[in-house]
CSV table of C-alpha atoms in Angstrom, one decimal:
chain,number,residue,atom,x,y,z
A,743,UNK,CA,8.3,36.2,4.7
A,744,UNK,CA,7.7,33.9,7.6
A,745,UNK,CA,10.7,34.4,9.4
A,746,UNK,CA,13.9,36.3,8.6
A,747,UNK,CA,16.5,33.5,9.2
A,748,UNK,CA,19.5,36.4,10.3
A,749,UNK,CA,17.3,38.3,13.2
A,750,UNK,CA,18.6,38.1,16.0
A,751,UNK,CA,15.3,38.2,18.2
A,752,UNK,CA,14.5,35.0,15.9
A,753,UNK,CA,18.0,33.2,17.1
A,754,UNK,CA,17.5,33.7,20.4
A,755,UNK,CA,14.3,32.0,20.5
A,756,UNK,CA,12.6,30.7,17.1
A,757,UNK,CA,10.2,28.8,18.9
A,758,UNK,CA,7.3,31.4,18.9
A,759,UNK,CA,7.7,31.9,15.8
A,760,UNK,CA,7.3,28.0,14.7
A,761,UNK,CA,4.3,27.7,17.1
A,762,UNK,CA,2.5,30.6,15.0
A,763,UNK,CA,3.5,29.4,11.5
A,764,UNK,CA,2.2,25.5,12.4
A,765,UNK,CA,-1.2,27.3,13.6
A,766,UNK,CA,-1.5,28.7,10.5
A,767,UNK,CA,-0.9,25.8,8.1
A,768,UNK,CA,1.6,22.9,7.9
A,769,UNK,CA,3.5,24.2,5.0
A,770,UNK,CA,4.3,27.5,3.8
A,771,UNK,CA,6.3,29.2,1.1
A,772,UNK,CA,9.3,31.1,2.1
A,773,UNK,CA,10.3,33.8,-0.3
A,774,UNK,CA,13.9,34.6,1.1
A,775,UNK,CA,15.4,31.1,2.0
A,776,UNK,CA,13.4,30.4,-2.0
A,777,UNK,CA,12.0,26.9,-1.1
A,778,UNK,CA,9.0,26.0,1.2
A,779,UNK,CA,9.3,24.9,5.3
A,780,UNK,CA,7.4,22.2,6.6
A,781,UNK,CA,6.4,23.0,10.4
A,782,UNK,CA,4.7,20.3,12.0
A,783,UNK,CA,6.0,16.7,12.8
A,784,UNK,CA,3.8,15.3,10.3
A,785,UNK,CA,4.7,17.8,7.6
A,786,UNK,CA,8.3,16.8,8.7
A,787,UNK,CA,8.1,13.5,9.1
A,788,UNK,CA,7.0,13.1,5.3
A,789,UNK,CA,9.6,15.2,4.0
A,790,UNK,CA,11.9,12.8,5.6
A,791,UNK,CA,10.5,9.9,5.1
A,792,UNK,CA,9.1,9.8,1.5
A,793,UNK,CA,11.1,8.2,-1.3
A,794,UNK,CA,9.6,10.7,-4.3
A,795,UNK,CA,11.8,13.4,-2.1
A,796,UNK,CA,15.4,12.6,-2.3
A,797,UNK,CA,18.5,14.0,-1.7
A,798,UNK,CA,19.8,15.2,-5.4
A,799,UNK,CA,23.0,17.7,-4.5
A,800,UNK,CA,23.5,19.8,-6.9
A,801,UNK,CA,27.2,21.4,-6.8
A,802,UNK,CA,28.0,24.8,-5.2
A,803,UNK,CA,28.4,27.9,-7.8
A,804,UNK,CA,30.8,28.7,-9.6
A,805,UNK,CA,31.7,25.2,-10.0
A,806,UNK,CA,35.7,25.7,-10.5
A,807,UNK,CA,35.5,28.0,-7.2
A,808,UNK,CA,34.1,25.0,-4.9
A,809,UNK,CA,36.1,22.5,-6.4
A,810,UNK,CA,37.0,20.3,-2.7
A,811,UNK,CA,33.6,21.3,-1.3
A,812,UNK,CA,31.3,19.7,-4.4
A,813,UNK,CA,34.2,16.8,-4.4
A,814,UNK,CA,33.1,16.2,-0.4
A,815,UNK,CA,29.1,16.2,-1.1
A,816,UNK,CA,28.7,15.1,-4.2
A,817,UNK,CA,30.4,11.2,-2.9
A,818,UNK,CA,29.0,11.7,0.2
A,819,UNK,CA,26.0,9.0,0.9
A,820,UNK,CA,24.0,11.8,2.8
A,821,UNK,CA,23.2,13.3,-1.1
A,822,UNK,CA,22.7,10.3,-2.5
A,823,UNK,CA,19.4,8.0,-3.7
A,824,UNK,CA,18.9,5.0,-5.0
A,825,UNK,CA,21.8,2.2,-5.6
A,826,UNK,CA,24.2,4.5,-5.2
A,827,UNK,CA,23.0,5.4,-2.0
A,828,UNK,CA,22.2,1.9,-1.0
A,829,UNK,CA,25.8,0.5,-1.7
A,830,UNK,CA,27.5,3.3,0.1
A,831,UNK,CA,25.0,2.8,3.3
A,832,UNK,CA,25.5,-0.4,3.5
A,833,UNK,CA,29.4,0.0,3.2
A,834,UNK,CA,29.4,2.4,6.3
A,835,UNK,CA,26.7,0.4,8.3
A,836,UNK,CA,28.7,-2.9,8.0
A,837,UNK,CA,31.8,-1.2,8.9
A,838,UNK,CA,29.9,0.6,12.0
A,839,UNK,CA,28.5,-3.1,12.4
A,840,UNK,CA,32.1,-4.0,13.4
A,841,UNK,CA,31.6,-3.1,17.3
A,842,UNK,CA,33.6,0.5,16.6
A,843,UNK,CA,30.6,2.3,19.1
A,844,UNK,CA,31.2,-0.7,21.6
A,845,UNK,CA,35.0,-0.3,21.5
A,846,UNK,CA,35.0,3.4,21.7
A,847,UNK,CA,32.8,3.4,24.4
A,848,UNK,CA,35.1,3.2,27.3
A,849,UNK,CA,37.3,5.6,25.8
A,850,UNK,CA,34.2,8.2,25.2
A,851,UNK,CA,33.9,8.0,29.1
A,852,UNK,CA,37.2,7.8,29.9
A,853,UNK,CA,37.3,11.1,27.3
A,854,UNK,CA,34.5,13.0,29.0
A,855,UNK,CA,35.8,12.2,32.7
A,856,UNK,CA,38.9,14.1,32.0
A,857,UNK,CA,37.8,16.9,30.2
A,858,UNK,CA,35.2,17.8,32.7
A,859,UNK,CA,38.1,17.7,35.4
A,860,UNK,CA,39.9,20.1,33.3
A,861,UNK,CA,36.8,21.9,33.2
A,862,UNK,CA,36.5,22.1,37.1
A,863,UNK,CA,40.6,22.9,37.9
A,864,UNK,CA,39.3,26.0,35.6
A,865,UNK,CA,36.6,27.1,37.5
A,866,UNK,CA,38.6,26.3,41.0
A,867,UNK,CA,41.5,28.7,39.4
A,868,UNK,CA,39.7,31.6,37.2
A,869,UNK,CA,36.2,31.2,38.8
A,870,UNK,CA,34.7,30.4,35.6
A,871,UNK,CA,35.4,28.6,32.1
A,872,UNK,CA,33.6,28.3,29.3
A,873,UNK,CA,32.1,24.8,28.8
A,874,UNK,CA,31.7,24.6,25.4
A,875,UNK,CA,35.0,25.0,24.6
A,876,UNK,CA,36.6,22.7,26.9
A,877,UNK,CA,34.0,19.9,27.0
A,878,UNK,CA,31.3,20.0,24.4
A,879,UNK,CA,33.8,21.0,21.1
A,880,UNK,CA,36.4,19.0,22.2
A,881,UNK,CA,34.6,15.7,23.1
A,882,UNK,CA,33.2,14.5,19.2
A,883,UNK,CA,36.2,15.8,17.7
A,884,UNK,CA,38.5,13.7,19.8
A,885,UNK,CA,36.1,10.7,19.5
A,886,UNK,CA,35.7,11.4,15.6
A,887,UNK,CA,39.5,11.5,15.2
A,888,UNK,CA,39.8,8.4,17.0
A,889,UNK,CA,37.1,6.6,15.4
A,890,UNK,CA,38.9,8.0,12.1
A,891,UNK,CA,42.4,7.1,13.0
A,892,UNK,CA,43.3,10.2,12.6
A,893,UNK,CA,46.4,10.7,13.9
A,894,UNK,CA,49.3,13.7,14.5
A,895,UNK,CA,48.8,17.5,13.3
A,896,UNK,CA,45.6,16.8,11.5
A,897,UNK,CA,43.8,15.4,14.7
A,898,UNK,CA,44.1,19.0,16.6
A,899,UNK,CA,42.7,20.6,12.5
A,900,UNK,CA,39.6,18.4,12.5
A,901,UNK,CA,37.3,21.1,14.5
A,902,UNK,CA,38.7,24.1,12.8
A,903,UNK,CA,38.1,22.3,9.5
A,904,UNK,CA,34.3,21.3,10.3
A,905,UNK,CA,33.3,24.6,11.9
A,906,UNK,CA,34.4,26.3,8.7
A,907,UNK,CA,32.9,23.9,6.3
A,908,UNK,CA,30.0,24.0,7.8
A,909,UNK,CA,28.6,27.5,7.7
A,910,UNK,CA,28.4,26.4,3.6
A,911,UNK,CA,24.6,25.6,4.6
A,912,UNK,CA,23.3,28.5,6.1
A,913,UNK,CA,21.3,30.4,4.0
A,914,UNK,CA,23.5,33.3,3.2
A,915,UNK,CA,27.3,32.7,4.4
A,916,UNK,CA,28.8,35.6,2.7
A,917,UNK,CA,31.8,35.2,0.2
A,918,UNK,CA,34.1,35.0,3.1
A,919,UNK,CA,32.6,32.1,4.3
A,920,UNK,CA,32.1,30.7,1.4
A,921,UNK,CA,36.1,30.6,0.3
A,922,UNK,CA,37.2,29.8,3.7
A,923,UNK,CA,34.9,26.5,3.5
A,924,UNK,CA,36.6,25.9,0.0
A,925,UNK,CA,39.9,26.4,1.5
A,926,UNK,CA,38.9,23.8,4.7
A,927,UNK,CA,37.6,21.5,2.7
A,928,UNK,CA,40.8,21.4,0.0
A,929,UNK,CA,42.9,20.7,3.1
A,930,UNK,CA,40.4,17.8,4.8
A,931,UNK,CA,40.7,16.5,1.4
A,932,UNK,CA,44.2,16.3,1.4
A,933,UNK,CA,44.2,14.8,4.8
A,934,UNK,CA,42.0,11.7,4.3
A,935,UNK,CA,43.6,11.1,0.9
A,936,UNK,CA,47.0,10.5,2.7
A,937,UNK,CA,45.1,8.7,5.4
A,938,UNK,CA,43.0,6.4,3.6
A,939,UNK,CA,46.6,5.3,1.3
A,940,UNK,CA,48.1,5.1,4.7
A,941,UNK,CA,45.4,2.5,6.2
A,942,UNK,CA,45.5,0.5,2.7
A,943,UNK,CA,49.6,-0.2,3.5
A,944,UNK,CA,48.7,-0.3,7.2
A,945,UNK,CA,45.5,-1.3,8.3
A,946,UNK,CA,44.0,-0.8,11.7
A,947,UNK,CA,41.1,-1.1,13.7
A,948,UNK,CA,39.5,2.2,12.9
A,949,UNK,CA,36.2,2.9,10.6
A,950,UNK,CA,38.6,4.1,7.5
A,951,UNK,CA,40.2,0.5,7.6
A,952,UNK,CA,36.8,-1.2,8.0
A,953,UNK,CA,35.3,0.7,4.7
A,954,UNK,CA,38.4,-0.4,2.8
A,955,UNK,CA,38.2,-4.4,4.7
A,956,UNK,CA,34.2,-4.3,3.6
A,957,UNK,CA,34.5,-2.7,0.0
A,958,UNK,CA,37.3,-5.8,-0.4
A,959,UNK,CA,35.1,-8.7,1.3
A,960,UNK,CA,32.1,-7.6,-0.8
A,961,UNK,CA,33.8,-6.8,-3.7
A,962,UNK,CA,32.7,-3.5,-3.6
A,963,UNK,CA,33.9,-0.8,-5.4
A,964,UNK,CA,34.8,2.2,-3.0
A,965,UNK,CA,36.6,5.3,-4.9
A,966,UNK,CA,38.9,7.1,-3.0
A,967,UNK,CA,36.7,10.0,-3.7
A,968,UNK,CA,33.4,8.1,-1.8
A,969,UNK,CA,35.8,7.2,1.3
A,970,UNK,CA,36.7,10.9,1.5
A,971,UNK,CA,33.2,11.6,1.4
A,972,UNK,CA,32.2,9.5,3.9
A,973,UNK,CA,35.3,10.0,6.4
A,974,UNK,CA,34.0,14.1,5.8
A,975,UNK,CA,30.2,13.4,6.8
A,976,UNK,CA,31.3,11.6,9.7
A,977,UNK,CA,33.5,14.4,11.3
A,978,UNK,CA,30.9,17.3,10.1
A,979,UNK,CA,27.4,15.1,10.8
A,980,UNK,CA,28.8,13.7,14.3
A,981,UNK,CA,30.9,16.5,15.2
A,982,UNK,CA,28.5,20.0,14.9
A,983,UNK,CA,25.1,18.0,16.2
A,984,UNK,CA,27.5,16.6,19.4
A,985,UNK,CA,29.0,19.8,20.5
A,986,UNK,CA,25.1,21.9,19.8
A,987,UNK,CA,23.2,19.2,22.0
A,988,UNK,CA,25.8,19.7,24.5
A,989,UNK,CA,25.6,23.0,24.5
A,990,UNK,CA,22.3,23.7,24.1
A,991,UNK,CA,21.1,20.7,26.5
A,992,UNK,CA,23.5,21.9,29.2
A,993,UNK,CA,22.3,25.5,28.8
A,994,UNK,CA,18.6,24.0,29.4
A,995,UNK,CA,19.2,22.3,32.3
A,996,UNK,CA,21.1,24.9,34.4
A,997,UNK,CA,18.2,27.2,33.4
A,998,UNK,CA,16.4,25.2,35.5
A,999,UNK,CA,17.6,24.0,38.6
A,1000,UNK,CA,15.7,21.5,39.2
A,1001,UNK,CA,15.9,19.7,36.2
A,1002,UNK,CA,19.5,19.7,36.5
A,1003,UNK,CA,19.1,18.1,39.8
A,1004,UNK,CA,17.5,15.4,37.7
A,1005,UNK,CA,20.4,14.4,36.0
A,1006,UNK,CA,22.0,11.1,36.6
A,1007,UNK,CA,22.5,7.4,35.2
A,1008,UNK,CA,18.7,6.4,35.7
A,1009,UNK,CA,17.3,9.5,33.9
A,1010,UNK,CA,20.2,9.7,30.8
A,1011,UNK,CA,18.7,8.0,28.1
A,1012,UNK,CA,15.8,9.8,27.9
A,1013,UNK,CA,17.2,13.4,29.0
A,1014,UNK,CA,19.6,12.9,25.9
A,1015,UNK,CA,16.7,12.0,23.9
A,1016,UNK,CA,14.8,15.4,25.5
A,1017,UNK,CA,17.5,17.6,25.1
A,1018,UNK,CA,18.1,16.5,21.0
A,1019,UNK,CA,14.5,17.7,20.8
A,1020,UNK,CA,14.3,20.7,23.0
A,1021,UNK,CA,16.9,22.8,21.0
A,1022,UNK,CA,17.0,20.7,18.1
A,1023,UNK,CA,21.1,21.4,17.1
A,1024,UNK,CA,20.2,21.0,13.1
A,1025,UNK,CA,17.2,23.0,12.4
A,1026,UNK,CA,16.4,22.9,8.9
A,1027,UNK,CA,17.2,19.3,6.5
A,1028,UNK,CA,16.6,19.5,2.8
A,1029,UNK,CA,15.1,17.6,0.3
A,1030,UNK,CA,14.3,17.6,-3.8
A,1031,UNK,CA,11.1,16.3,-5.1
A,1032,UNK,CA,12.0,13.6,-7.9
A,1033,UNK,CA,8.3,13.8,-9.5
A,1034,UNK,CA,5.4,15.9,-8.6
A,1035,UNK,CA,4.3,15.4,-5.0
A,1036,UNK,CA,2.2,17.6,-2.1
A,1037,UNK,CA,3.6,17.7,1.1
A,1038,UNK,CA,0.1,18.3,3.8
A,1039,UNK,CA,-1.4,20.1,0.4
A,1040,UNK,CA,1.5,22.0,-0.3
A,1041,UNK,CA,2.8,21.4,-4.0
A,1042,UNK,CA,5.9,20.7,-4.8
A,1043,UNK,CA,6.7,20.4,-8.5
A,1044,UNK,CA,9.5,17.9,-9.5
A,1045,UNK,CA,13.3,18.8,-9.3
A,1046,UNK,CA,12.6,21.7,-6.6
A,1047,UNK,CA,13.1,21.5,-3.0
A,1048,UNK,CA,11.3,21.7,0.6
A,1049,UNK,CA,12.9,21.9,3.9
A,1050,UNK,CA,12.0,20.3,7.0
A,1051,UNK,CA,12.2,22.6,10.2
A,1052,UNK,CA,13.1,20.2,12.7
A,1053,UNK,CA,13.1,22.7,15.4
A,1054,UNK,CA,9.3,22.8,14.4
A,1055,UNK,CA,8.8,19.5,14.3
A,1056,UNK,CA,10.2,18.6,17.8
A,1057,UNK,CA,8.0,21.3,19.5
A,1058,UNK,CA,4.4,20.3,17.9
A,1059,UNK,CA,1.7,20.0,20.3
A,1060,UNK,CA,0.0,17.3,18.4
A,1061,UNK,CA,3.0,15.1,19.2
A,1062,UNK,CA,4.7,16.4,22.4
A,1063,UNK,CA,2.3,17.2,25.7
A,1064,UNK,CA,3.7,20.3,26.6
A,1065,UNK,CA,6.9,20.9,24.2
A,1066,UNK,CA,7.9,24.2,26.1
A,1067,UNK,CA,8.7,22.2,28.9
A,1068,UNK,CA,11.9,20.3,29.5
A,1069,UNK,CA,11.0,16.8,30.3
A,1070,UNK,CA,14.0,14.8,30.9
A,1071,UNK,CA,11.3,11.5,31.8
A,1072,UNK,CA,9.6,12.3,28.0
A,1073,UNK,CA,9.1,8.8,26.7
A,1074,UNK,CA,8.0,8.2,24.2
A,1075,UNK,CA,10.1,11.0,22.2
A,1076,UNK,CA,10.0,10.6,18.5
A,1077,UNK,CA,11.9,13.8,17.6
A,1078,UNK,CA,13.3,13.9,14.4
A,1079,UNK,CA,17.0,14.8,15.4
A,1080,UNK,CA,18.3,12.1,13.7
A,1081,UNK,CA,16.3,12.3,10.5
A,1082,UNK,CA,14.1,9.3,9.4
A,1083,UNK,CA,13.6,7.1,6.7
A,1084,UNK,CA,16.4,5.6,4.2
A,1085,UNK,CA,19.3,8.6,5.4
A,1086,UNK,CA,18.5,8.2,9.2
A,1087,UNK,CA,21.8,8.9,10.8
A,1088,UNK,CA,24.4,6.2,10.8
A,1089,UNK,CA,26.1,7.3,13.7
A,1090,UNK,CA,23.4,8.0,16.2
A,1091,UNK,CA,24.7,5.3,18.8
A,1092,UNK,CA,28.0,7.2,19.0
A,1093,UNK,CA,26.2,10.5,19.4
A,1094,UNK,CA,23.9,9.2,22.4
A,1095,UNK,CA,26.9,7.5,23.7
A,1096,UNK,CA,29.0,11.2,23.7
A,1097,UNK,CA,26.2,13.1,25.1
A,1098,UNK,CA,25.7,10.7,27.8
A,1099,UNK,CA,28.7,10.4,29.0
A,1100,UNK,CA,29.4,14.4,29.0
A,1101,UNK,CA,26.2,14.8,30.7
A,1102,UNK,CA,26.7,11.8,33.6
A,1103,UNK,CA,30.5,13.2,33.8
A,1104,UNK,CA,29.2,17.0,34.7
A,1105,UNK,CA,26.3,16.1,36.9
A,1106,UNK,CA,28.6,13.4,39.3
A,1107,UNK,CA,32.2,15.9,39.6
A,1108,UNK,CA,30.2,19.7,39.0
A,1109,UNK,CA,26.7,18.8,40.9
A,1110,UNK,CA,27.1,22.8,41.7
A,1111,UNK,CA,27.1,23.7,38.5
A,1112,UNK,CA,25.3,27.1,37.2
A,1113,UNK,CA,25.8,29.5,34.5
A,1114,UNK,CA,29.0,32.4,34.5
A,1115,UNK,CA,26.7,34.7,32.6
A,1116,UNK,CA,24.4,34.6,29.0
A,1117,UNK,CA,25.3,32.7,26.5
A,1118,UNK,CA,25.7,34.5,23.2
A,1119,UNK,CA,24.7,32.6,20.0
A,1120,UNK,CA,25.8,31.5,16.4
A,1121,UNK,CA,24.1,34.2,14.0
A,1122,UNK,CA,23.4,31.0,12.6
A,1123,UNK,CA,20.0,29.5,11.8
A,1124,UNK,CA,20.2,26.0,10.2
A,1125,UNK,CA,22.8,24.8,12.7
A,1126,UNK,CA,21.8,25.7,16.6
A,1127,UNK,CA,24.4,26.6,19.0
A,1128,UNK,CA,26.0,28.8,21.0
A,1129,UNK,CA,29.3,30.9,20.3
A,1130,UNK,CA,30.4,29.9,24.5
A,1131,UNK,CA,28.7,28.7,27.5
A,1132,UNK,CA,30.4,30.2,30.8
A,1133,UNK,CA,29.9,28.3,34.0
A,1134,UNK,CA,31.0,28.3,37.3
A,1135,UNK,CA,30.3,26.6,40.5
């Protein structure tokens, strides 16, 4: 077996192991995860990119036990190809098209001001807090809500409801896992059902009232089922990759000093863009092949699946001088932390926009910064993070 997805000497640093596994070939078969891992960017890159390899979900098992969960997926327009996929993009995209990242915008900063002075009154009383909790989780999940319209009791359940959902895609979550992301998921179901009849009475201007404006002005049909779908990517997609490049990009930078001295309004854009690929948050993205294709030689017959390790990708040598090294000038950067092709992420403006503005809101009111001790992590593999990131100053 390449790698065994649950060590812990592989969590802590799976980088290594990539760099041996692309030296050997580009794709290789991977007995225990039971589908093939493409390693190097341009491995990746196809996997992403090519139309014979789609996105074809196929539901959770047993079927009547995953009920909410397959309900969430299977109208989500992340597991979708062709028209289906097409009408639902465009749905979201025009609805996203409405100026929602512009008008959040001063909010996001407004957001991530506050939460970092909570942050530092913290530290001034306990000597140290722990950052992910009080900045990085809290940060998307408020700006999700918001860009929701999520409202009352169910705001402060988003995060709880996305964390447990989420551990669904690692590659063995265990059945207790496995019910409690059934159980989250029946409950976010419930939520957006009463929220999406709500908006329909009482529209607004948030993204759940802008899906229901385009469906109408097109003459779209939108099933209630497809707008909880989407409303669920959105909080799971732009909620678990913001709080892991926070994380993991803040962890980077206090590891070294001078990088964090870096840090400021001219060098954000591309740092953000550095730290997505560094410690890529989302390291492995599936796809099924729709007919016979090779991927760099490898086969892969119709109807079975190959992952792209995106960690791997973002640390080739043939793309990245240097990929070891934290660069927070790198430009160009075509990591793949967004995906690529016809399912590029949506909501990659909002993203940039969050991690900016935690990063720019750290560096200007905790300059002195530095870490409170080692950061465990997730036993996770597929999504990258850390379990809590102490600081003090």
């Amino acid at each position: 077996m390449p790698f065994d997805p649950a060590d812990p000497a592989f969590l802590a640093d799976p980088y290594p192991t990539f760099a041996r596994l692309r030296a050997e070939a580009e794709v290789h078969p991977h007995p225990g995860l039971g589908i093939p891992v493409a390693v190097s960017h341009a491995a990746c890159s196809a996997v992403l990119r090519r139309r014979d390899l789609g996105r074809i979900w196929a539901d959770a098992e047993p079927a009547d036990s995953f009920t909410a969960f397959n309900l969430l997926h299977r109208n989500s327009l992340l597991e979708r190809e062709g028209p289906g996929h097409s009408r639902l993009r465009g749905l979201v995209a025009a609805a996203f098209g409405r100026g929602h990242t512009a008008r959040l915008a001063p909010r996001v900063r407004r957001l991530a001001a506050r939460l970092v002075d909570d942050l530092a009154a913290r530290v001034a009383d306990d000597g140290e807090a722990d950052l992910l909790e009080h900045v990085a989780a809290t940060l998307p999940v408020e700006v999700i809500a918001e860009l929701l319209g999520v409202e009352g009791p169910e705001r402060a359940l988003l995060r709880g409801w996305s964390n447990t959902i989420v551990t669904m895609y690692e590659p063995d979550p265990g059945e207790d896992r496995r019910a409690a992301a059934e159980k989250a998921s029946a409950e976010f179901v419930g939520a957006l059902r009463e929220l999406a009849a709500f908006r329909r009475r009482a529209p607004s201007d948030d993204l759940v009232s802008g899906l229901l404006a385009e469906a109408s002005a097109d003459g779209a049909r939108l099933s209630s089922d497809e707008l909880v779908g989407t409303a669920a990517l959105l909080l799971m997609a732009g909620h678990e990759a913001t709080v892991n490049v926070i994380g993991n990009g803040v962890l980077a930078l206090l590891r070294r000093p001078d990088e964090w001295a870096r840090l400021g309004p001219a060098t954000a854009p591309t740092a953000v863009e550095e730290l997505i690929r560094f410690d890529a948050p989302l390291q492995l993205f599936e796809r099924t092949a729709v007919v016979d294709v090779e991927v760099a030689g490898f086969p892969v017959p119709a109807g079975t699946k190959i992952a792209a390790l995106l960690g791997a990708a973002a640390h080739d040598p043939a793309v990245f001088a240097e990929p070891g090294r934290l660069d927070l000038d790198r430009n160009p950067n075509p990591h793949l932390g967004f995906g690529a092709g016809v399912h590029y992420c949506l909501g990659a403006p909002l993203a940039r926009l969050e991690v900016a503005a935690a990063l720019e809101a750290l560096r200007e009111r905790l300059p002195a910064l530095t870490l409170a001790g080692e950061p465990p992590r997730r036993p996770d593999f597929v999504m990258r993070g850390l379990v809590c990131l102490p600081v003090t100053t």
